């Protein structure tokens, strides 16, 4: 019997450092970061570029995954329904995937299997963040899914959403988004993904990277010796063939930095307001004012 393909799924709110975490983990000797693969069907149908700048059909990496040639608009739309936020409640009420997900299951099983052979890496990293996708993938017998749930201080997340890059959100919109995503992630982690989730904090990553990445190595099996060496030597990290992601994926390489600009740039009154509006999660995650 064929062994299940090993998947590390990064879950969390946008602007929490999920894409950067994926790029850093790509330095693992036996891992490959693939980006937000919930967007892969759309990239295939529209033949849009991956981070290398070439379209999926002409990319040296993705063109080697033959199953992408069988993706059409119907599969794309079906995947969007299966991975939508509204599907989470259905998964909570039903432990099995519906029959109409057969095409979705076949595509993802073959895509991960072929990708593993193309990149010759044992572990694949998907940073899609969407919890419904995470649940759906975890129920496929062909995949061995482990989840990294990354949390970041809400004030940093709201401050990031206020910048004029990518999708911009106002303060209240960003707070609402942060609460919904993280409350749902807490419930999904405790109810549907028991023993499959390692909860992590962005602040620990940038303040004590050696201990942070050691936890991931112990949990996931990724060999991260090279990563710790690169951080210690202040070397840059290459962004390879990544689907989706944020502006980081438009760069050829990134550096390991501690972005705490919100502490000086976000007005104190707004910091208090954001903290109070996200108080239950702050208590759970032990963030202090």
Coordinates of C-alpha atoms in Angstrom, one line a residue:
X1 CA 0.0 0.0 0.0
X2 CA 1.3 3.5 -0.9
X3 CA 2.3 5.7 2.0
X4 CA 0.2 8.9 2.5
X5 CA 1.8 12.1 1.3
X6 CA 3.0 14.2 4.2
X7 CA 1.4 17.7 4.3
X8 CA 2.1 20.6 6.6
X9 CA -0.8 22.9 6.5
X10 CA -0.3 26.5 7.8
X11 CA -3.5 27.9 9.3
X12 CA -4.2 31.4 10.7
X13 CA -5.5 34.9 10.0
X14 CA -4.0 36.9 7.1
X15 CA -1.2 39.3 8.1
X16 CA -0.1 36.8 10.8
X17 CA 3.1 35.8 9.1
X18 CA 1.9 32.6 7.5
X19 CA 3.6 33.2 4.1
X20 CA 6.9 34.2 5.7
X21 CA 6.7 31.0 7.9
X22 CA 6.3 28.9 4.8
X23 CA 9.3 30.5 3.1
X24 CA 11.4 29.9 6.1
X25 CA 10.4 26.3 6.4
X26 CA 11.3 25.8 2.7
X27 CA 14.9 25.9 4.0
X28 CA 14.2 22.5 5.5
X29 CA 16.3 19.8 3.8
X30 CA 13.2 17.5 3.3
X31 CA 10.4 20.1 2.7
X32 CA 9.0 22.2 -0.1
X33 CA 6.8 25.3 0.4
X34 CA 4.1 25.5 -2.3
X35 CA 2.1 28.5 -1.2
X36 CA -1.7 28.9 -1.0
X37 CA -2.8 25.9 -2.9
X38 CA -6.5 26.8 -2.5
X39 CA -5.7 29.2 -5.4
X40 CA -4.0 26.5 -7.6
X41 CA -7.2 25.6 -9.6
X42 CA -7.8 29.3 -10.4
X43 CA -4.1 29.7 -11.4
X44 CA -4.4 26.7 -13.7
X45 CA -7.7 27.8 -15.3
X46 CA -6.5 31.4 -15.8
X47 CA -2.9 30.4 -16.5
X48 CA -1.6 33.0 -14.1
X49 CA 2.0 33.2 -12.8
X50 CA 3.5 31.5 -9.8
X51 CA 6.1 33.4 -7.9
X52 CA 8.8 32.6 -10.4
X53 CA 7.1 34.9 -12.9
X54 CA 6.1 32.2 -15.4
X55 CA 2.6 31.1 -15.9
X56 CA 1.7 27.7 -14.4
X57 CA 1.7 26.0 -17.8
X58 CA 5.2 27.3 -18.5
X59 CA 6.7 27.1 -15.0
X60 CA 9.6 24.6 -14.9
X61 CA 8.2 23.3 -11.6
X62 CA 4.4 23.2 -12.0
X63 CA 4.4 22.1 -15.6
X64 CA 5.9 18.8 -14.4
X65 CA 2.7 18.1 -12.4
X66 CA 0.6 16.4 -15.1
X67 CA -2.7 16.4 -13.1
X68 CA -3.0 20.1 -13.6
X69 CA -3.8 19.5 -17.2
X70 CA -7.2 18.0 -16.1
X71 CA -8.3 21.0 -14.1
X72 CA -11.3 22.8 -15.6
X73 CA -13.8 25.5 -14.4
X74 CA -16.1 23.0 -12.9
X75 CA -13.4 21.5 -10.6
X76 CA -12.4 25.1 -9.7
X77 CA -15.9 26.0 -8.7
X78 CA -16.4 22.7 -6.8
X79 CA -13.2 23.3 -4.9
X80 CA -14.3 26.8 -3.9
X81 CA -17.6 25.4 -2.5
X82 CA -15.8 22.7 -0.6
X83 CA -13.3 25.1 0.9
X84 CA -15.7 28.0 1.6
X85 CA -16.1 29.3 5.2
X86 CA -19.7 28.2 5.2
X87 CA -18.6 24.5 4.7
X88 CA -17.0 24.4 8.2
X89 CA -20.4 23.9 9.9
X90 CA -21.2 21.0 7.6
X91 CA -17.9 19.4 8.5
X92 CA -18.7 19.8 12.2
X93 CA -21.9 17.9 11.7
X94 CA -20.5 15.2 9.3
X95 CA -17.3 13.3 9.8
X96 CA -17.2 12.1 6.2
X97 CA -16.7 13.9 2.9
X98 CA -19.8 14.1 0.7
X99 CA -19.8 11.9 -2.4
X100 CA -19.6 15.0 -4.7
X101 CA -16.1 15.7 -3.3
X102 CA -14.7 12.6 -5.1
X103 CA -13.2 14.7 -7.9
X104 CA -11.8 17.1 -5.4
X105 CA -10.2 14.2 -3.4
X106 CA -8.7 12.7 -6.6
X107 CA -7.3 15.9 -7.8
X108 CA -5.6 16.8 -4.4
X109 CA -4.3 13.3 -3.8
X110 CA -2.7 13.1 -7.3
X111 CA -1.5 16.7 -7.2
X112 CA 0.3 16.3 -3.9
X113 CA 1.7 12.9 -4.9
X114 CA 3.1 14.2 -8.2
X115 CA 4.4 17.4 -6.6
X116 CA 6.3 15.4 -4.1
X117 CA 8.0 13.4 -6.9
X118 CA 8.7 16.5 -8.9
X119 CA 10.5 18.4 -6.0
X120 CA 11.9 15.1 -4.6
X121 CA 10.9 16.2 -1.1
X122 CA 9.2 14.1 1.6
X123 CA 7.1 16.9 3.1
X124 CA 5.0 19.5 1.3
X125 CA 3.8 22.8 2.9
X126 CA 0.5 24.4 2.0
X127 CA -0.2 27.9 3.5
X128 CA -3.8 28.3 2.3
X129 CA -5.0 29.3 5.8
X130 CA -8.6 28.3 4.9
X131 CA -9.9 26.0 7.7
X132 CA -12.4 24.3 5.5
X133 CA -9.6 23.2 3.1
X134 CA -7.6 22.0 6.1
X135 CA -10.5 19.9 7.3
X136 CA -11.2 18.5 3.8
X137 CA -7.5 17.5 3.2
X138 CA -7.2 16.0 6.7
X139 CA -10.0 13.6 5.8
X140 CA -8.3 12.2 2.8
X141 CA -6.7 8.8 3.5
X142 CA -4.0 9.5 0.8
X143 CA -2.7 12.5 2.9
X144 CA -1.0 12.7 6.3
X145 CA -1.9 16.2 7.3
X146 CA -0.3 18.1 10.3
X147 CA -1.4 21.6 11.0
X148 CA 0.6 24.7 12.2
X149 CA -1.8 27.3 13.6
X150 CA 0.0 30.6 13.7
X151 CA -1.3 33.4 15.9
X152 CA -0.2 37.0 16.0
X153 CA -1.0 39.9 18.3
X154 CA -4.2 41.5 17.0
X155 CA -2.7 45.0 17.2
X156 CA 0.0 43.9 14.7
X157 CA -2.6 42.3 12.4
X158 CA -4.9 45.4 12.4
X159 CA -1.9 47.7 11.8
X160 CA -0.8 45.6 8.9
X161 CA -4.3 45.7 7.3
X162 CA -4.1 49.5 7.6
X163 CA -1.2 49.7 5.2
X164 CA -1.9 50.5 1.6
X165 CA -0.8 47.1 0.3
X166 CA -3.0 44.3 -1.1
X167 CA -6.4 44.0 0.6
X168 CA -6.8 47.0 3.0
X169 CA -9.2 46.9 5.9
X170 CA -10.4 49.5 8.3
X171 CA -9.9 49.0 12.1
X172 CA -13.4 47.6 12.8
X173 CA -13.3 45.3 9.7
X174 CA -9.9 44.0 10.6
X175 CA -10.9 43.4 14.2
X176 CA -14.1 41.5 13.1
X177 CA -12.0 39.4 10.7
X178 CA -9.4 38.6 13.3
X179 CA -12.0 37.5 15.9
X180 CA -14.0 35.4 13.4
X181 CA -10.9 33.6 12.0
X182 CA -9.2 32.9 15.3
X183 CA -12.3 31.9 17.2
X184 CA -13.1 29.5 14.4
X185 CA -9.6 28.2 14.3
X186 CA -9.7 27.5 18.0
X187 CA -12.9 25.5 17.7
X188 CA -11.7 23.6 14.6
X189 CA -8.4 22.8 16.3
X190 CA -10.1 21.5 19.5
X191 CA -13.1 19.7 17.9
X192 CA -12.2 18.5 14.4
X193 CA -8.4 18.4 14.3
X194 CA -7.5 16.9 17.6
X195 CA -3.8 15.9 18.0
X196 CA -3.0 17.3 14.5
X197 CA -2.4 20.9 15.4
X198 CA 0.6 22.7 16.8
X199 CA -0.3 26.2 17.9
X200 CA 2.4 28.8 17.4
X201 CA 2.9 32.5 18.0
X202 CA 4.5 34.9 15.6
X203 CA 6.2 36.7 18.5
X204 CA 8.0 33.5 19.6
X205 CA 9.2 33.0 16.0
X206 CA 11.0 36.4 15.8
X207 CA 12.1 36.5 19.4
X208 CA 13.4 33.0 19.9
X209 CA 13.6 31.3 16.5
X210 CA 15.8 28.4 17.5
X211 CA 13.2 27.1 20.1
X212 CA 10.3 28.0 17.8
X213 CA 11.6 26.0 14.9
X214 CA 12.7 23.2 17.1
X215 CA 9.1 22.7 18.1
X216 CA 8.1 22.6 14.5
X217 CA 10.9 20.1 13.7
X218 CA 9.8 17.8 16.5
X219 CA 6.2 18.0 15.5
X220 CA 6.5 17.8 11.7
X221 CA 9.6 15.9 11.0
X222 CA 11.1 18.7 8.9
X223 CA 14.9 18.8 9.0
X224 CA 15.6 22.4 10.0
X225 CA 19.3 22.5 10.8
X226 CA 20.0 24.6 7.7
X227 CA 17.3 27.1 8.6
X228 CA 18.7 27.8 12.0
X229 CA 22.1 28.3 10.5
X230 CA 20.7 30.7 7.9
X231 CA 19.0 32.8 10.6
X232 CA 22.2 32.8 12.7
X233 CA 24.3 34.0 9.7
X234 CA 21.6 36.5 8.7
X235 CA 21.3 34.9 5.2
X236 CA 18.3 35.5 3.0
X237 CA 15.7 33.0 2.2
X238 CA 14.8 32.2 -1.5
X239 CA 11.2 32.4 -2.6
X240 CA 10.7 29.6 -5.1
X241 CA 7.7 28.3 -7.0
X242 CA 4.9 29.6 -4.7
X243 CA 1.2 29.9 -5.6
X244 CA -0.7 32.9 -4.2
X245 CA 0.6 34.4 -1.0
X246 CA 1.2 38.0 -0.2
X247 CA 3.6 40.6 -1.6
X248 CA 6.5 38.5 -0.1
X249 CA 6.1 36.0 -3.0
X250 CA 6.8 38.8 -5.5
X251 CA 10.3 39.0 -4.1
X252 CA 13.1 36.7 -5.1
X253 CA 14.3 36.4 -1.5
X254 CA 13.4 37.7 2.0
X255 CA 15.2 38.3 5.2
X256 CA 14.3 37.1 8.7
X257 CA 13.2 40.3 10.5
X258 CA 11.1 41.2 13.5
X259 CA 8.3 43.5 12.3
X260 CA 7.1 45.2 15.5
X261 CA 6.5 48.6 13.9
X262 CA 2.9 48.6 15.2
X263 CA 4.2 49.4 18.7
X264 CA 5.4 52.8 17.7
X265 CA 3.3 53.6 14.7
X266 CA -0.2 52.6 16.0
X267 CA -1.6 55.3 18.3
X268 CA -1.9 54.2 21.9
X269 CA -5.7 54.8 22.0
X270 CA -6.1 52.5 19.0
X271 CA -4.0 49.9 20.6
X272 CA -6.3 49.9 23.7
X273 CA -9.4 49.8 21.5
X274 CA -8.1 46.9 19.5
X275 CA -7.1 45.0 22.6
X276 CA -10.5 45.5 24.2
X277 CA -12.3 44.4 21.1
X278 CA -10.3 41.2 20.9
X279 CA -10.1 40.6 24.7
X280 CA -11.3 37.0 24.9
X281 CA -8.6 35.9 22.4
X282 CA -6.0 38.0 24.1
X283 CA -6.8 36.2 27.4
X284 CA -6.6 32.8 25.7
X285 CA -3.3 33.7 24.0
X286 CA -1.9 35.7 26.9
X287 CA -1.3 38.9 25.1
X288 CA -0.9 41.9 27.4
X289 CA -1.7 45.5 27.0

